[in-house]
Structures are given as structure tokens and as C-alpha cells.
Amino acid sequence: MSYPKLKVTYFNIKARAEPIRLALSINNIPFEDNRIGREVWPSMKPTTAFGQLPILTVDDTIEIAQSTAILRYVGKFGPLKLYPDDALKAALVDQVISQCQDVEASLRPSGAEENPEKKLQMRIDLAQKTLPVLFGALDKFIEKHGGKYATGDEITIGDLFAYQMNTSYSAGAYDGIPKNVLEPFPNIQRVVQAVKAHPGVVAWESKH
């Protein structure tokens, strides 16, 4: 099977680009993993569509911005349809993604806070009040709709979103929020472990 020439441009971290990288690895789709230094970003930023990374360059001509749009695009390639063609199944996957994005959105006010003490208290409040509600809703959704993975027995880009969310928290990426904040949610953790054990994910993470 032939694919377009693909280049993923992001910083040398996981974050928003990692689900894209994993999706391509799972289907063994060749791509250039273009990791830029922070010093390059100020001059590069004005040349991007929305002043953001990641960017996917297709055949050296077309640039796709916005990580979710990129993920849905690459999820259409390969023997494993990581983004379903069936509209209802795709809607289930989109709900997982949207809930993960709501989790991310809840962090933004504390991320923008410049006062260290206030920021820390905001993060503590998130860990104790907001995040358990958001995680709990996702956990119940997976319990209702999931199988081996979040929306059934086939891995999708929604699972990759949830997996990266767990990776960020378990790495202690957010001061004031415990690394184990997601541990009380068994259905999310089941999905995380299934993704982690997928051969394509194992292959990628063994090299990166």
C-alpha cells in the first residue's frame, strides 16, 4: 500500500504530537519525525496557519494544522482504521477525544496564572474537585461503550488521546496534581494498558 509523503513537525516532546506519531507507527506508515528546538519556534510561528504546532506536511506541499484534524486524517490510512468510516462509531471516538480535550481545557487558567502560589492552589483544586468529575465521566463512558479499548475491541485515535493524557499526568507534568490522579479510574486504566501493549506502540516507545 502506498501513502503520501508525511512529515510531522513538533517540539522534542510527546504532548499533542504523540498520538499522531503513535497512529502512524501502529499502521507502520513511514513519516519524517521533525522535532524542532524551542529557539526555532519564534521565527517559525508566524509562518504557521494558526500559530501552533504540530503541523503535518503532506507531499511537501500541503500543511495540515490542528492536532485533532491531523489525527483524524492519518487515522484514515492503513490496514487498521483508527478513525472509523462508520458515522456512529466515529461519533463515539469523537466523544472520547472531546472529553480529553475538556480535561486539557480545565488546565488552561492555572497554566496562565503567573503567581506561583495561586497557580499551585488552582492545581490542587483541580485535582480535588474538577478532574475527578471529568475523569469519572470518561470512565463511565468507557464502561458503557468500551470493549478492549474505549469504544469497542478495535484501537482508535480516541484511545491514543486517552493514552497520552494518562502519560502526561503520570509523568508529573503538572505541579500540584498527583501523578496517580488517574489511577482510581479502572476503565481508563484498562484502555491505557491495552494501548501500551499494542505492538505498534511497543515498537515506537522502544525507540523513543
CSV table of C-alpha atoms in Angstrom, one decimal:
chain,number,residue,atom,x,y,z
A,1,MET,CA,0.0,0.0,0.0
A,2,SER,CA,1.4,3.4,-0.9
A,3,TYR,CA,1.0,6.5,1.2
A,4,PRO,CA,1.7,10.2,0.7
A,5,LYS,CA,5.0,11.6,2.0
A,6,LEU,CA,4.3,12.7,5.5
A,7,LYS,CA,6.3,15.0,7.9
A,8,VAL,CA,5.2,15.6,11.5
A,9,THR,CA,6.7,18.8,12.9
A,10,TYR,CA,6.6,19.4,16.6
A,11,PHE,CA,8.9,20.0,19.6
A,12,ASN,CA,11.0,17.3,21.1
A,13,ILE,CA,8.3,16.2,23.5
A,14,LYS,CA,5.3,13.9,23.4
A,15,ALA,CA,2.3,16.1,24.2
A,16,ARG,CA,0.0,16.9,21.3
A,17,ALA,CA,2.1,15.2,18.6
A,18,GLU,CA,2.5,11.8,20.3
A,19,PRO,CA,-1.0,10.4,19.4
A,20,ILE,CA,-0.2,11.3,15.8
A,21,ARG,CA,3.2,9.6,15.9
A,22,LEU,CA,1.6,6.5,17.5
A,23,ALA,CA,-1.2,6.3,15.0
A,24,LEU,CA,1.4,6.3,12.2
A,25,SER,CA,3.5,3.7,14.0
A,26,ILE,CA,0.6,1.4,14.7
A,27,ASN,CA,-0.1,1.2,10.9
A,28,ASN,CA,3.6,1.1,10.0
A,29,ILE,CA,3.2,4.2,7.9
A,30,PRO,CA,6.5,5.9,7.1
A,31,PHE,CA,6.9,9.6,8.2
A,32,GLU,CA,9.5,12.1,9.0
A,33,ASP,CA,9.6,12.9,12.7
A,34,ASN,CA,10.7,16.5,12.5
A,35,ARG,CA,11.4,17.7,16.1
A,36,ILE,CA,12.4,21.4,16.3
A,37,GLY,CA,14.2,23.3,19.1
A,38,ARG,CA,12.4,25.9,21.1
A,39,GLU,CA,14.8,28.5,19.7
A,40,VAL,CA,13.4,28.0,16.2
A,41,TRP,CA,9.8,28.5,17.1
A,42,PRO,CA,9.6,32.3,17.4
A,43,SER,CA,10.6,32.7,13.7
A,44,MET,CA,8.6,29.8,12.6
A,45,LYS,CA,5.4,30.7,14.4
A,46,PRO,CA,4.2,33.4,12.0
A,47,THR,CA,4.5,31.0,9.1
A,48,THR,CA,2.0,28.5,10.5
A,49,ALA,CA,-1.7,28.6,9.9
A,50,PHE,CA,-2.8,29.2,13.5
A,51,GLY,CA,0.5,30.0,15.3
A,52,GLN,CA,0.6,26.4,16.7
A,53,LEU,CA,2.3,23.1,16.4
A,54,PRO,CA,2.0,20.2,15.4
A,55,ILE,CA,1.9,20.5,11.7
A,56,LEU,CA,1.6,17.7,9.2
A,57,THR,CA,3.2,18.3,5.8
A,58,VAL,CA,1.8,16.2,3.0
A,59,ASP,CA,3.8,15.5,-0.1
A,60,ASP,CA,6.0,18.6,0.6
A,61,THR,CA,3.1,20.9,-0.4
A,62,ILE,CA,0.0,20.8,1.8
A,63,GLU,CA,0.2,21.6,5.5
A,64,ILE,CA,-2.4,20.4,8.0
A,65,ALA,CA,-2.7,22.2,11.3
A,66,GLN,CA,-4.6,21.4,14.5
A,67,SER,CA,-3.6,18.1,16.2
A,68,THR,CA,-7.1,16.6,16.1
A,69,ALA,CA,-7.5,17.3,12.4
A,70,ILE,CA,-4.1,15.7,11.7
A,71,LEU,CA,-5.0,12.7,13.8
A,72,ARG,CA,-8.3,12.1,12.0
A,73,TYR,CA,-6.5,12.4,8.7
A,74,VAL,CA,-3.8,9.9,9.5
A,75,GLY,CA,-6.4,7.7,11.2
A,76,LYS,CA,-8.0,7.1,7.8
A,77,PHE,CA,-4.8,5.4,6.4
A,78,GLY,CA,-3.5,1.9,6.8
A,79,PRO,CA,-4.9,-1.6,7.4
A,80,LEU,CA,-6.3,-0.6,10.9
A,81,LYS,CA,-8.9,2.1,10.5
A,82,LEU,CA,-8.0,4.1,13.6
A,83,TYR,CA,-10.8,6.6,12.8
A,84,PRO,CA,-13.9,4.7,11.7
A,85,ASP,CA,-15.7,5.2,8.4
A,86,ASP,CA,-19.0,4.4,10.2
A,87,ALA,CA,-20.5,7.7,11.3
A,88,LEU,CA,-21.9,6.3,14.6
A,89,LYS,CA,-18.6,4.6,15.5
A,90,ALA,CA,-16.7,7.8,14.6
A,91,ALA,CA,-19.0,9.8,16.9
A,92,LEU,CA,-18.2,7.5,19.8
A,93,VAL,CA,-14.5,8.1,19.1
A,94,ASP,CA,-15.0,11.8,18.9
A,95,GLN,CA,-16.7,11.9,22.3
A,96,VAL,CA,-13.6,10.3,23.9
A,97,ILE,CA,-11.4,12.9,22.2
A,98,SER,CA,-13.7,15.8,23.2
A,99,GLN,CA,-13.7,14.7,26.8
A,100,CYS,CA,-9.9,14.5,26.9
A,101,GLN,CA,-9.8,18.0,25.4
A,102,ASP,CA,-12.2,19.2,28.1
A,103,VAL,CA,-9.7,17.9,30.6
A,104,GLU,CA,-6.9,19.8,28.8
A,105,ALA,CA,-9.1,23.0,28.8
A,106,SER,CA,-9.6,22.8,32.5
A,107,LEU,CA,-5.8,23.3,33.0
A,108,ARG,CA,-5.5,26.4,31.0
A,109,PRO,CA,-6.4,29.0,33.6
A,110,SER,CA,-3.8,27.6,36.0
A,111,GLY,CA,-1.3,27.4,33.2
A,112,ALA,CA,-1.8,31.1,32.5
A,113,GLU,CA,-1.5,32.1,36.2
A,114,GLU,CA,1.8,33.9,36.9
A,115,ASN,CA,1.6,33.9,40.7
A,116,PRO,CA,3.2,30.6,41.8
A,117,GLU,CA,1.3,30.3,45.0
A,118,LYS,CA,-2.1,31.0,43.3
A,119,LYS,CA,-1.2,28.6,40.4
A,120,LEU,CA,-0.4,25.8,42.9
A,121,GLN,CA,-3.7,26.3,44.7
A,122,MET,CA,-5.6,26.3,41.4
A,123,ARG,CA,-3.9,23.0,40.5
A,124,ILE,CA,-4.7,21.5,43.9
A,125,ASP,CA,-8.3,22.5,43.5
A,126,LEU,CA,-8.4,20.9,40.0
A,127,ALA,CA,-7.0,17.6,41.4
A,128,GLN,CA,-9.5,17.5,44.2
A,129,LYS,CA,-12.7,18.9,42.5
A,130,THR,CA,-12.7,19.3,38.7
A,131,LEU,CA,-10.6,16.5,37.4
A,132,PRO,CA,-12.3,13.6,39.3
A,133,VAL,CA,-15.6,14.7,37.7
A,134,LEU,CA,-14.1,14.8,34.2
A,135,PHE,CA,-12.2,11.6,34.6
A,136,GLY,CA,-15.2,9.9,36.2
A,137,ALA,CA,-17.5,10.8,33.3
A,138,LEU,CA,-15.0,9.4,30.8
A,139,ASP,CA,-14.6,6.2,32.9
A,140,LYS,CA,-18.3,5.7,32.9
A,141,PHE,CA,-18.5,6.3,29.1
A,142,ILE,CA,-15.8,3.6,28.5
A,143,GLU,CA,-17.6,1.2,30.8
A,144,LYS,CA,-20.8,1.7,28.7
A,145,HIS,CA,-19.3,1.7,25.2
A,146,GLY,CA,-15.9,0.0,25.5
A,147,GLY,CA,-14.5,-3.4,25.0
A,148,LYS,CA,-10.8,-4.0,25.0
A,149,TYR,CA,-10.5,-0.3,24.1
A,150,ALA,CA,-12.5,2.8,24.8
A,151,THR,CA,-15.2,2.3,22.2
A,152,GLY,CA,-15.0,-1.4,21.4
A,153,ASP,CA,-12.5,-4.1,20.6
A,154,GLU,CA,-10.5,-2.1,18.0
A,155,ILE,CA,-8.0,0.5,18.8
A,156,THR,CA,-8.8,4.0,17.6
A,157,ILE,CA,-7.4,7.6,17.8
A,158,GLY,CA,-9.6,8.1,20.8
A,159,ASP,CA,-7.6,5.5,22.7
A,160,LEU,CA,-4.4,7.3,21.7
A,161,PHE,CA,-5.8,10.6,23.1
A,162,ALA,CA,-6.7,8.9,26.4
A,163,TYR,CA,-3.3,7.2,26.5
A,164,GLN,CA,-1.3,10.4,26.0
A,165,MET,CA,-3.5,12.2,28.6
A,166,ASN,CA,-2.5,9.5,31.1
A,167,THR,CA,1.1,9.7,30.1
A,168,SER,CA,1.2,13.4,30.8
A,169,TYR,CA,-0.3,13.1,34.3
A,170,SER,CA,1.7,10.0,35.3
A,171,ALA,CA,4.9,11.8,34.3
A,172,GLY,CA,4.1,14.6,36.8
A,173,ALA,CA,3.7,17.2,34.2
A,174,TYR,CA,1.5,19.5,36.3
A,175,ASP,CA,2.7,20.8,39.7
A,176,GLY,CA,0.1,20.3,42.4
A,177,ILE,CA,-1.6,17.4,40.6
A,178,PRO,CA,-0.5,14.0,41.9
A,179,LYS,CA,1.0,11.6,39.4
A,180,ASN,CA,-1.5,9.0,40.3
A,181,VAL,CA,-4.6,11.2,39.8
A,182,LEU,CA,-5.9,8.8,37.1
A,183,GLU,CA,-5.3,5.6,39.0
A,184,PRO,CA,-8.8,5.4,40.6
A,185,PHE,CA,-10.5,5.1,37.2
A,186,PRO,CA,-10.3,1.4,36.2
A,187,ASN,CA,-11.8,1.6,32.8
A,188,ILE,CA,-9.4,4.4,31.7
A,189,GLN,CA,-6.5,2.4,33.1
A,190,ARG,CA,-7.7,-0.7,31.2
A,191,VAL,CA,-7.6,1.2,28.0
A,192,VAL,CA,-4.2,2.7,28.9
A,193,GLN,CA,-2.7,-0.8,29.4
A,194,ALA,CA,-4.2,-2.1,26.2
A,195,VAL,CA,-2.7,0.7,24.2
A,196,LYS,CA,0.6,0.4,25.9
A,197,ALA,CA,0.7,-3.3,25.0
A,198,HIS,CA,-0.2,-2.8,21.3
A,199,PRO,CA,2.8,-4.0,19.2
A,200,GLY,CA,2.9,-0.7,17.2
A,201,VAL,CA,3.0,1.3,20.4
A,202,VAL,CA,5.6,-1.0,21.9
A,203,ALA,CA,7.8,-0.7,18.8
A,204,TRP,CA,7.6,3.1,18.8
A,205,GLU,CA,8.2,3.5,22.5
A,206,SER,CA,11.2,1.1,22.5
A,207,LYS,CA,12.9,3.5,20.1
A,208,HIS,CA,11.7,6.8,21.6
